[in-house]
Amino acid sequence: MDDGQSTYSSATAGVLSSLLSVFFPVRCVHCGRPGSWLCAGCASEMKLVGPRKCNRCGKPGRYNVPECHECRGRRLQFENARAAFIFDGPVRSLVHRLKYSGHRRLAEHMADLSCNRDNLTEIGKEVTLTYVPLHRFNLPGRGYNQAGIYASALARRLELPVEDLLCQQYPTSPPTRLLLDARKLNLCGNLTLRKAPWSPSRRRVPRPA
């Protein structure tokens, strides 16, 4: 039964958001220009991942190849991976602000930017959205799970289910401080599926609007 608490909380959140926008106006996360999370100039610098990439991990390259040198000969625990944008410039700024600066509302803007990009997944395929969570020891320091709120925002736009299916077995070191080989070891054997029984809901991927 709805006791009005959720409505009250939503109204309170709306008032607080309005007050924050007055006293702390939104600025471009990359250049600092006021008005929006990403100004038109910086948005134009975002680079889409084009057709020249590794068809396994999705890493951009000079050619379209079945496997890049990093994937070749390795046993990977996924079929393939894709990204909407190259992780550089304004895109890097968006991700870092969401992760490290407490700007949770950025997840909504990032979902808007990425939800209608082509070739991220097969249209009509039945999928369940999930995300890589923080370890429970790291969550209090961050205050929120940035991947989770982004996945939820993306799920709302695509009208797809999102479920908490993964867990980290142990805390990891910040990847920004590690080289590539150390990053691989940092996550090796860490991510597992949550214990059964669970039956994730699925829905077909819609065509972009």
JSON list of C-alpha atoms in Angstrom, two decimals:
[
{"chain": "A", "resi": 1, "resn": "MET", "atom": "CA", "xyz": [0.00, 0.00, 0.00]},
{"chain": "A", "resi": 2, "resn": "ASP", "atom": "CA", "xyz": [1.27, 3.49, -0.85]},
{"chain": "A", "resi": 3, "resn": "ASP", "atom": "CA", "xyz": [1.56, 5.43, 2.41]},
{"chain": "A", "resi": 4, "resn": "GLY", "atom": "CA", "xyz": [2.63, 8.62, 0.66]},
{"chain": "A", "resi": 5, "resn": "GLN", "atom": "CA", "xyz": [6.24, 8.27, 1.74]},
{"chain": "A", "resi": 6, "resn": "SER", "atom": "CA", "xyz": [7.54, 7.67, -1.80]},
{"chain": "A", "resi": 7, "resn": "THR", "atom": "CA", "xyz": [5.56, 10.66, -3.14]},
{"chain": "A", "resi": 8, "resn": "TYR", "atom": "CA", "xyz": [6.91, 12.83, -0.36]},
{"chain": "A", "resi": 9, "resn": "SER", "atom": "CA", "xyz": [10.46, 11.67, -1.06]},
{"chain": "A", "resi": 10, "resn": "SER", "atom": "CA", "xyz": [10.12, 12.39, -4.78]},
{"chain": "A", "resi": 11, "resn": "ALA", "atom": "CA", "xyz": [8.75, 15.88, -4.10]},
{"chain": "A", "resi": 12, "resn": "THR", "atom": "CA", "xyz": [11.55, 16.58, -1.65]},
{"chain": "A", "resi": 13, "resn": "ALA", "atom": "CA", "xyz": [14.16, 15.40, -4.15]},
{"chain": "A", "resi": 14, "resn": "GLY", "atom": "CA", "xyz": [12.65, 17.68, -6.79]},
{"chain": "A", "resi": 15, "resn": "VAL", "atom": "CA", "xyz": [12.78, 20.74, -4.51]},
{"chain": "A", "resi": 16, "resn": "LEU", "atom": "CA", "xyz": [16.37, 19.99, -3.51]},
{"chain": "A", "resi": 17, "resn": "SER", "atom": "CA", "xyz": [17.35, 19.54, -7.15]},
{"chain": "A", "resi": 18, "resn": "SER", "atom": "CA", "xyz": [15.82, 22.92, -8.05]},
{"chain": "A", "resi": 19, "resn": "LEU", "atom": "CA", "xyz": [17.63, 24.65, -5.19]},
{"chain": "A", "resi": 20, "resn": "LEU", "atom": "CA", "xyz": [20.93, 23.08, -6.16]},
{"chain": "A", "resi": 21, "resn": "SER", "atom": "CA", "xyz": [20.51, 24.23, -9.75]},
{"chain": "A", "resi": 22, "resn": "VAL", "atom": "CA", "xyz": [20.08, 27.82, -8.50]},
{"chain": "A", "resi": 23, "resn": "PHE", "atom": "CA", "xyz": [23.02, 27.92, -6.09]},
{"chain": "A", "resi": 24, "resn": "PHE", "atom": "CA", "xyz": [25.24, 25.51, -8.04]},
{"chain": "A", "resi": 25, "resn": "PRO", "atom": "CA", "xyz": [24.42, 25.92, -11.75]},
{"chain": "A", "resi": 26, "resn": "VAL", "atom": "CA", "xyz": [25.22, 23.01, -14.04]},
{"chain": "A", "resi": 27, "resn": "ARG", "atom": "CA", "xyz": [28.53, 23.37, -15.87]},
{"chain": "A", "resi": 28, "resn": "CYS", "atom": "CA", "xyz": [30.14, 21.44, -18.68]},
{"chain": "A", "resi": 29, "resn": "VAL", "atom": "CA", "xyz": [32.13, 18.62, -17.10]},
{"chain": "A", "resi": 30, "resn": "HIS", "atom": "CA", "xyz": [34.93, 19.05, -19.63]},
{"chain": "A", "resi": 31, "resn": "CYS", "atom": "CA", "xyz": [35.48, 22.81, -20.08]},
{"chain": "A", "resi": 32, "resn": "GLY", "atom": "CA", "xyz": [33.46, 24.31, -17.19]},
{"chain": "A", "resi": 33, "resn": "ARG", "atom": "CA", "xyz": [31.15, 26.45, -19.34]},
{"chain": "A", "resi": 34, "resn": "PRO", "atom": "CA", "xyz": [27.80, 26.99, -17.54]},
{"chain": "A", "resi": 35, "resn": "GLY", "atom": "CA", "xyz": [24.48, 25.81, -18.92]},
{"chain": "A", "resi": 36, "resn": "SER", "atom": "CA", "xyz": [24.65, 22.03, -19.40]},
{"chain": "A", "resi": 37, "resn": "TRP", "atom": "CA", "xyz": [26.54, 18.91, -18.38]},
{"chain": "A", "resi": 38, "resn": "LEU", "atom": "CA", "xyz": [28.26, 18.94, -21.77]},
{"chain": "A", "resi": 39, "resn": "CYS", "atom": "CA", "xyz": [28.35, 22.07, -23.92]},
{"chain": "A", "resi": 40, "resn": "ALA", "atom": "CA", "xyz": [27.80, 21.87, -27.68]},
{"chain": "A", "resi": 41, "resn": "GLY", "atom": "CA", "xyz": [31.49, 22.40, -28.41]},
{"chain": "A", "resi": 42, "resn": "CYS", "atom": "CA", "xyz": [32.67, 19.60, -26.15]},
{"chain": "A", "resi": 43, "resn": "ALA", "atom": "CA", "xyz": [29.84, 17.30, -27.30]},
{"chain": "A", "resi": 44, "resn": "SER", "atom": "CA", "xyz": [31.09, 17.70, -30.87]},
{"chain": "A", "resi": 45, "resn": "GLU", "atom": "CA", "xyz": [34.48, 16.36, -29.74]},
{"chain": "A", "resi": 46, "resn": "MET", "atom": "CA", "xyz": [33.02, 13.01, -28.65]},
{"chain": "A", "resi": 47, "resn": "LYS", "atom": "CA", "xyz": [34.30, 10.30, -30.98]},
{"chain": "A", "resi": 48, "resn": "LEU", "atom": "CA", "xyz": [32.07, 7.38, -31.90]},
{"chain": "A", "resi": 49, "resn": "VAL", "atom": "CA", "xyz": [33.59, 3.92, -32.10]},
{"chain": "A", "resi": 50, "resn": "GLY", "atom": "CA", "xyz": [33.42, 3.26, -35.84]},
{"chain": "A", "resi": 51, "resn": "PRO", "atom": "CA", "xyz": [33.53, 0.07, -37.87]},
{"chain": "A", "resi": 52, "resn": "ARG", "atom": "CA", "xyz": [37.33, -0.30, -37.49]},
{"chain": "A", "resi": 53, "resn": "LYS", "atom": "CA", "xyz": [37.58, -2.26, -34.27]},
{"chain": "A", "resi": 54, "resn": "CYS", "atom": "CA", "xyz": [38.22, -5.65, -32.71]},
{"chain": "A", "resi": 55, "resn": "ASN", "atom": "CA", "xyz": [35.07, -7.72, -33.17]},
{"chain": "A", "resi": 56, "resn": "ARG", "atom": "CA", "xyz": [35.75, -9.49, -29.88]},
{"chain": "A", "resi": 57, "resn": "CYS", "atom": "CA", "xyz": [36.50, -6.77, -27.31]},
{"chain": "A", "resi": 58, "resn": "GLY", "atom": "CA", "xyz": [35.36, -3.74, -29.35]},
{"chain": "A", "resi": 59, "resn": "LYS", "atom": "CA", "xyz": [38.65, -1.87, -29.02]},
{"chain": "A", "resi": 60, "resn": "PRO", "atom": "CA", "xyz": [39.06, 0.74, -31.82]},
{"chain": "A", "resi": 61, "resn": "GLY", "atom": "CA", "xyz": [41.92, 0.15, -34.25]},
{"chain": "A", "resi": 62, "resn": "ARG", "atom": "CA", "xyz": [43.17, 0.81, -37.74]},
{"chain": "A", "resi": 63, "resn": "TYR", "atom": "CA", "xyz": [41.30, -2.17, -39.19]},
{"chain": "A", "resi": 64, "resn": "ASN", "atom": "CA", "xyz": [38.22, -4.28, -38.54]},
{"chain": "A", "resi": 65, "resn": "VAL", "atom": "CA", "xyz": [39.61, -7.58, -37.24]},
{"chain": "A", "resi": 66, "resn": "PRO", "atom": "CA", "xyz": [38.11, -10.73, -35.63]},
{"chain": "A", "resi": 67, "resn": "GLU", "atom": "CA", "xyz": [40.52, -10.42, -32.67]},
{"chain": "A", "resi": 68, "resn": "CYS", "atom": "CA", "xyz": [43.07, -7.78, -31.68]},
{"chain": "A", "resi": 69, "resn": "HIS", "atom": "CA", "xyz": [46.52, -8.70, -30.33]},
{"chain": "A", "resi": 70, "resn": "GLU", "atom": "CA", "xyz": [45.25, -8.41, -26.75]},
{"chain": "A", "resi": 71, "resn": "CYS", "atom": "CA", "xyz": [42.37, -10.87, -27.35]},
{"chain": "A", "resi": 72, "resn": "ARG", "atom": "CA", "xyz": [44.26, -13.35, -29.54]},
{"chain": "A", "resi": 73, "resn": "GLY", "atom": "CA", "xyz": [45.05, -16.59, -27.76]},
{"chain": "A", "resi": 74, "resn": "ARG", "atom": "CA", "xyz": [43.22, -15.61, -24.57]},
{"chain": "A", "resi": 75, "resn": "ARG", "atom": "CA", "xyz": [40.25, -17.38, -23.04]},
{"chain": "A", "resi": 76, "resn": "LEU", "atom": "CA", "xyz": [37.75, -14.57, -22.50]},
{"chain": "A", "resi": 77, "resn": "GLN", "atom": "CA", "xyz": [34.61, -15.00, -20.42]},
{"chain": "A", "resi": 78, "resn": "PHE", "atom": "CA", "xyz": [32.36, -13.09, -22.80]},
{"chain": "A", "resi": 79, "resn": "GLU", "atom": "CA", "xyz": [31.17, -13.41, -26.39]},
{"chain": "A", "resi": 80, "resn": "ASN", "atom": "CA", "xyz": [31.94, -9.85, -27.44]},
{"chain": "A", "resi": 81, "resn": "ALA", "atom": "CA", "xyz": [31.99, -6.28, -26.11]},
{"chain": "A", "resi": 82, "resn": "ARG", "atom": "CA", "xyz": [30.99, -2.95, -27.62]},
{"chain": "A", "resi": 83, "resn": "ALA", "atom": "CA", "xyz": [31.27, 0.70, -26.64]},
{"chain": "A", "resi": 84, "resn": "ALA", "atom": "CA", "xyz": [29.41, 3.75, -27.95]},
{"chain": "A", "resi": 85, "resn": "PHE", "atom": "CA", "xyz": [32.27, 6.25, -27.68]},
{"chain": "A", "resi": 86, "resn": "ILE", "atom": "CA", "xyz": [36.05, 6.28, -27.49]},
{"chain": "A", "resi": 87, "resn": "PHE", "atom": "CA", "xyz": [37.16, 6.80, -23.89]},
{"chain": "A", "resi": 88, "resn": "ASP", "atom": "CA", "xyz": [38.93, 10.12, -24.34]},
{"chain": "A", "resi": 89, "resn": "GLY", "atom": "CA", "xyz": [38.40, 13.87, -23.92]},
{"chain": "A", "resi": 90, "resn": "PRO", "atom": "CA", "xyz": [34.81, 14.78, -22.94]},
{"chain": "A", "resi": 91, "resn": "VAL", "atom": "CA", "xyz": [33.81, 11.12, -22.60]},
{"chain": "A", "resi": 92, "resn": "ARG", "atom": "CA", "xyz": [36.54, 10.55, -20.04]},
{"chain": "A", "resi": 93, "resn": "SER", "atom": "CA", "xyz": [35.41, 13.65, -18.17]},
{"chain": "A", "resi": 94, "resn": "LEU", "atom": "CA", "xyz": [31.81, 12.40, -18.04]},
{"chain": "A", "resi": 95, "resn": "VAL", "atom": "CA", "xyz": [32.81, 9.01, -16.65]},
{"chain": "A", "resi": 96, "resn": "HIS", "atom": "CA", "xyz": [35.22, 10.46, -14.07]},
{"chain": "A", "resi": 97, "resn": "ARG", "atom": "CA", "xyz": [32.69, 13.02, -12.82]},
{"chain": "A", "resi": 98, "resn": "LEU", "atom": "CA", "xyz": [30.07, 10.33, -12.38]},
{"chain": "A", "resi": 99, "resn": "LYS", "atom": "CA", "xyz": [32.51, 7.99, -10.61]},
{"chain": "A", "resi": 100, "resn": "TYR", "atom": "CA", "xyz": [34.52, 10.33, -8.43]},
{"chain": "A", "resi": 101, "resn": "SER", "atom": "CA", "xyz": [32.68, 13.66, -8.03]},
{"chain": "A", "resi": 102, "resn": "GLY", "atom": "CA", "xyz": [29.27, 12.59, -6.78]},
{"chain": "A", "resi": 103, "resn": "HIS", "atom": "CA", "xyz": [27.36, 13.88, -9.83]},
{"chain": "A", "resi": 104, "resn": "ARG", "atom": "CA", "xyz": [24.73, 11.14, -9.88]},
{"chain": "A", "resi": 105, "resn": "ARG", "atom": "CA", "xyz": [22.46, 13.09, -12.23]},
{"chain": "A", "resi": 106, "resn": "LEU", "atom": "CA", "xyz": [25.09, 12.64, -14.94]},
{"chain": "A", "resi": 107, "resn": "ALA", "atom": "CA", "xyz": [23.93, 9.04, -15.35]},
{"chain": "A", "resi": 108, "resn": "GLU", "atom": "CA", "xyz": [20.69, 10.27, -16.94]},
{"chain": "A", "resi": 109, "resn": "HIS", "atom": "CA", "xyz": [22.56, 12.50, -19.41]},
{"chain": "A", "resi": 110, "resn": "MET", "atom": "CA", "xyz": [25.01, 9.73, -20.29]},
{"chain": "A", "resi": 111, "resn": "ALA", "atom": "CA", "xyz": [22.14, 7.33, -20.91]},
{"chain": "A", "resi": 112, "resn": "ASP", "atom": "CA", "xyz": [20.58, 9.85, -23.29]},
{"chain": "A", "resi": 113, "resn": "LEU", "atom": "CA", "xyz": [23.85, 10.07, -25.21]},
{"chain": "A", "resi": 114, "resn": "SER", "atom": "CA", "xyz": [24.39, 6.34, -25.57]},
{"chain": "A", "resi": 115, "resn": "CYS", "atom": "CA", "xyz": [20.96, 4.68, -25.69]},
{"chain": "A", "resi": 116, "resn": "ASN", "atom": "CA", "xyz": [20.31, 5.15, -29.42]},
{"chain": "A", "resi": 117, "resn": "ARG", "atom": "CA", "xyz": [23.78, 4.35, -30.76]},
{"chain": "A", "resi": 118, "resn": "ASP", "atom": "CA", "xyz": [23.85, 1.69, -33.45]},
{"chain": "A", "resi": 119, "resn": "ASN", "atom": "CA", "xyz": [25.68, -1.64, -33.23]},
{"chain": "A", "resi": 120, "resn": "LEU", "atom": "CA", "xyz": [25.82, -1.83, -29.43]},
{"chain": "A", "resi": 121, "resn": "THR", "atom": "CA", "xyz": [23.63, -4.90, -29.42]},
{"chain": "A", "resi": 122, "resn": "GLU", "atom": "CA", "xyz": [21.49, -6.84, -31.86]},
{"chain": "A", "resi": 123, "resn": "ILE", "atom": "CA", "xyz": [18.04, -5.39, -32.49]},
{"chain": "A", "resi": 124, "resn": "GLY", "atom": "CA", "xyz": [15.35, -7.90, -31.48]},
{"chain": "A", "resi": 125, "resn": "LYS", "atom": "CA", "xyz": [17.68, -9.96, -29.30]},
{"chain": "A", "resi": 126, "resn": "GLU", "atom": "CA", "xyz": [16.39, -10.90, -25.85]},
{"chain": "A", "resi": 127, "resn": "VAL", "atom": "CA", "xyz": [18.67, -9.39, -23.22]},
{"chain": "A", "resi": 128, "resn": "THR", "atom": "CA", "xyz": [18.94, -8.51, -19.55]},
{"chain": "A", "resi": 129, "resn": "LEU", "atom": "CA", "xyz": [20.97, -5.46, -18.55]},
{"chain": "A", "resi": 130, "resn": "THR", "atom": "CA", "xyz": [23.38, -5.82, -15.66]},
{"chain": "A", "resi": 131, "resn": "TYR", "atom": "CA", "xyz": [26.52, -4.06, -14.46]},
{"chain": "A", "resi": 132, "resn": "VAL", "atom": "CA", "xyz": [29.80, -4.56, -12.61]},
{"chain": "A", "resi": 133, "resn": "PRO", "atom": "CA", "xyz": [29.11, -3.56, -8.99]},
{"chain": "A", "resi": 134, "resn": "LEU", "atom": "CA", "xyz": [31.43, -2.08, -6.41]},
{"chain": "A", "resi": 135, "resn": "HIS", "atom": "CA", "xyz": [32.65, -4.37, -3.66]},
{"chain": "A", "resi": 136, "resn": "ARG", "atom": "CA", "xyz": [30.72, -3.88, -0.42]},
{"chain": "A", "resi": 137, "resn": "PHE", "atom": "CA", "xyz": [33.86, -2.53, 1.28]},
{"chain": "A", "resi": 138, "resn": "ASN", "atom": "CA", "xyz": [34.28, 0.18, -1.37]},
{"chain": "A", "resi": 139, "resn": "LEU", "atom": "CA", "xyz": [30.63, 1.22, -1.55]},
{"chain": "A", "resi": 140, "resn": "PRO", "atom": "CA", "xyz": [30.53, 3.33, 1.67]},
{"chain": "A", "resi": 141, "resn": "GLY", "atom": "CA", "xyz": [33.45, 5.47, 0.48]},
{"chain": "A", "resi": 142, "resn": "ARG", "atom": "CA", "xyz": [31.84, 6.10, -2.92]},
{"chain": "A", "resi": 143, "resn": "GLY", "atom": "CA", "xyz": [28.33, 6.42, -1.53]},
{"chain": "A", "resi": 144, "resn": "TYR", "atom": "CA", "xyz": [26.65, 4.92, -4.60]},
{"chain": "A", "resi": 145, "resn": "ASN", "atom": "CA", "xyz": [27.25, 2.41, -7.37]},
{"chain": "A", "resi": 146, "resn": "GLN", "atom": "CA", "xyz": [27.87, 4.51, -10.49]},
{"chain": "A", "resi": 147, "resn": "ALA", "atom": "CA", "xyz": [27.52, 1.56, -12.89]},
{"chain": "A", "resi": 148, "resn": "GLY", "atom": "CA", "xyz": [24.21, 0.62, -11.30]},
{"chain": "A", "resi": 149, "resn": "ILE", "atom": "CA", "xyz": [22.59, 4.05, -11.65]},
{"chain": "A", "resi": 150, "resn": "TYR", "atom": "CA", "xyz": [23.81, 4.34, -15.25]},
{"chain": "A", "resi": 151, "resn": "ALA", "atom": "CA", "xyz": [22.44, 0.86, -16.10]},
{"chain": "A", "resi": 152, "resn": "SER", "atom": "CA", "xyz": [19.10, 1.80, -14.52]},
{"chain": "A", "resi": 153, "resn": "ALA", "atom": "CA", "xyz": [18.92, 5.04, -16.52]},
{"chain": "A", "resi": 154, "resn": "LEU", "atom": "CA", "xyz": [19.74, 3.18, -19.72]},
{"chain": "A", "resi": 155, "resn": "ALA", "atom": "CA", "xyz": [17.18, 0.48, -18.95]},
{"chain": "A", "resi": 156, "resn": "ARG", "atom": "CA", "xyz": [14.41, 3.07, -18.53]},
{"chain": "A", "resi": 157, "resn": "ARG", "atom": "CA", "xyz": [15.14, 4.57, -21.94]},
{"chain": "A", "resi": 158, "resn": "LEU", "atom": "CA", "xyz": [15.38, 1.24, -23.74]},
{"chain": "A", "resi": 159, "resn": "GLU", "atom": "CA", "xyz": [12.49, -0.29, -21.75]},
{"chain": "A", "resi": 160, "resn": "LEU", "atom": "CA", "xyz": [14.67, -3.25, -20.85]},
{"chain": "A", "resi": 161, "resn": "PRO", "atom": "CA", "xyz": [15.02, -5.05, -17.51]},
{"chain": "A", "resi": 162, "resn": "VAL", "atom": "CA", "xyz": [18.10, -4.45, -15.35]},
{"chain": "A", "resi": 163, "resn": "GLU", "atom": "CA", "xyz": [19.14, -6.88, -12.63]},
{"chain": "A", "resi": 164, "resn": "ASP", "atom": "CA", "xyz": [21.93, -7.12, -10.07]},
{"chain": "A", "resi": 165, "resn": "LEU", "atom": "CA", "xyz": [23.48, -10.38, -11.29]},
{"chain": "A", "resi": 166, "resn": "LEU", "atom": "CA", "xyz": [27.19, -9.96, -10.53]},
{"chain": "A", "resi": 167, "resn": "CYS", "atom": "CA", "xyz": [29.28, -9.57, -7.39]},
{"chain": "A", "resi": 168, "resn": "GLN", "atom": "CA", "xyz": [32.92, -8.87, -6.59]},
{"chain": "A", "resi": 169, "resn": "GLN", "atom": "CA", "xyz": [34.66, -11.40, -4.37]},
{"chain": "A", "resi": 170, "resn": "TYR", "atom": "CA", "xyz": [37.27, -8.99, -3.03]},
{"chain": "A", "resi": 171, "resn": "PRO", "atom": "CA", "xyz": [38.08, -5.25, -3.18]},
{"chain": "A", "resi": 172, "resn": "THR", "atom": "CA", "xyz": [40.29, -4.11, -6.05]},
{"chain": "A", "resi": 173, "resn": "SER", "atom": "CA", "xyz": [42.86, -1.35, -6.47]},
{"chain": "A", "resi": 174, "resn": "PRO", "atom": "CA", "xyz": [41.84, 1.77, -8.46]},
{"chain": "A", "resi": 175, "resn": "PRO", "atom": "CA", "xyz": [42.50, 0.85, -12.13]},
{"chain": "A", "resi": 176, "resn": "THR", "atom": "CA", "xyz": [43.78, 4.35, -12.96]},
{"chain": "A", "resi": 177, "resn": "ARG", "atom": "CA", "xyz": [46.89, 3.57, -10.92]},
{"chain": "A", "resi": 178, "resn": "LEU", "atom": "CA", "xyz": [47.65, 0.27, -12.68]},
{"chain": "A", "resi": 179, "resn": "LEU", "atom": "CA", "xyz": [49.26, -0.75, -15.96]},
{"chain": "A", "resi": 180, "resn": "LEU", "atom": "CA", "xyz": [47.44, -3.09, -18.36]},
{"chain": "A", "resi": 181, "resn": "ASP", "atom": "CA", "xyz": [48.87, -6.38, -17.02]},
{"chain": "A", "resi": 182, "resn": "ALA", "atom": "CA", "xyz": [48.21, -5.30, -13.44]},
{"chain": "A", "resi": 183, "resn": "ARG", "atom": "CA", "xyz": [44.62, -4.39, -14.35]},
{"chain": "A", "resi": 184, "resn": "LYS", "atom": "CA", "xyz": [44.05, -7.90, -15.70]},
{"chain": "A", "resi": 185, "resn": "LEU", "atom": "CA", "xyz": [45.34, -9.46, -12.48]},
{"chain": "A", "resi": 186, "resn": "ASN", "atom": "CA", "xyz": [43.31, -6.95, -10.47]},
{"chain": "A", "resi": 187, "resn": "LEU", "atom": "CA", "xyz": [40.05, -8.45, -11.75]},
{"chain": "A", "resi": 188, "resn": "CYS", "atom": "CA", "xyz": [41.17, -12.04, -12.37]},
{"chain": "A", "resi": 189, "resn": "GLY", "atom": "CA", "xyz": [38.64, -14.40, -10.76]},
{"chain": "A", "resi": 190, "resn": "ASN", "atom": "CA", "xyz": [36.94, -11.53, -8.94]},
{"chain": "A", "resi": 191, "resn": "LEU", "atom": "CA", "xyz": [33.60, -11.27, -10.74]},
{"chain": "A", "resi": 192, "resn": "THR", "atom": "CA", "xyz": [31.09, -14.08, -10.24]},
{"chain": "A", "resi": 193, "resn": "LEU", "atom": "CA", "xyz": [27.38, -14.62, -10.74]},
{"chain": "A", "resi": 194, "resn": "ARG", "atom": "CA", "xyz": [25.23, -14.32, -7.67]},
{"chain": "A", "resi": 195, "resn": "LYS", "atom": "CA", "xyz": [24.11, -17.61, -6.19]},
{"chain": "A", "resi": 196, "resn": "ALA", "atom": "CA", "xyz": [21.10, -19.38, -7.66]},
{"chain": "A", "resi": 197, "resn": "PRO", "atom": "CA", "xyz": [18.18, -19.59, -7.68]},
{"chain": "A", "resi": 198, "resn": "TRP", "atom": "CA", "xyz": [17.50, -16.62, -9.91]},
{"chain": "A", "resi": 199, "resn": "SER", "atom": "CA", "xyz": [15.82, -16.30, -13.24]},
{"chain": "A", "resi": 200, "resn": "PRO", "atom": "CA", "xyz": [16.61, -12.97, -14.90]},
{"chain": "A", "resi": 201, "resn": "SER", "atom": "CA", "xyz": [13.81, -11.35, -16.85]},
{"chain": "A", "resi": 202, "resn": "ARG", "atom": "CA", "xyz": [14.45, -10.62, -20.52]},
{"chain": "A", "resi": 203, "resn": "ARG", "atom": "CA", "xyz": [13.04, -8.34, -23.15]},
{"chain": "A", "resi": 204, "resn": "ARG", "atom": "CA", "xyz": [13.82, -7.81, -26.83]},
{"chain": "A", "resi": 205, "resn": "VAL", "atom": "CA", "xyz": [16.06, -4.90, -27.76]},
{"chain": "A", "resi": 206, "resn": "PRO", "atom": "CA", "xyz": [13.90, -2.22, -29.44]},
{"chain": "A", "resi": 207, "resn": "ARG", "atom": "CA", "xyz": [14.85, -0.32, -32.56]},
{"chain": "A", "resi": 208, "resn": "PRO", "atom": "CA", "xyz": [16.38, 3.13, -31.91]},
{"chain": "A", "resi": 209, "resn": "ALA", "atom": "CA", "xyz": [13.80, 5.91, -31.79]}
]
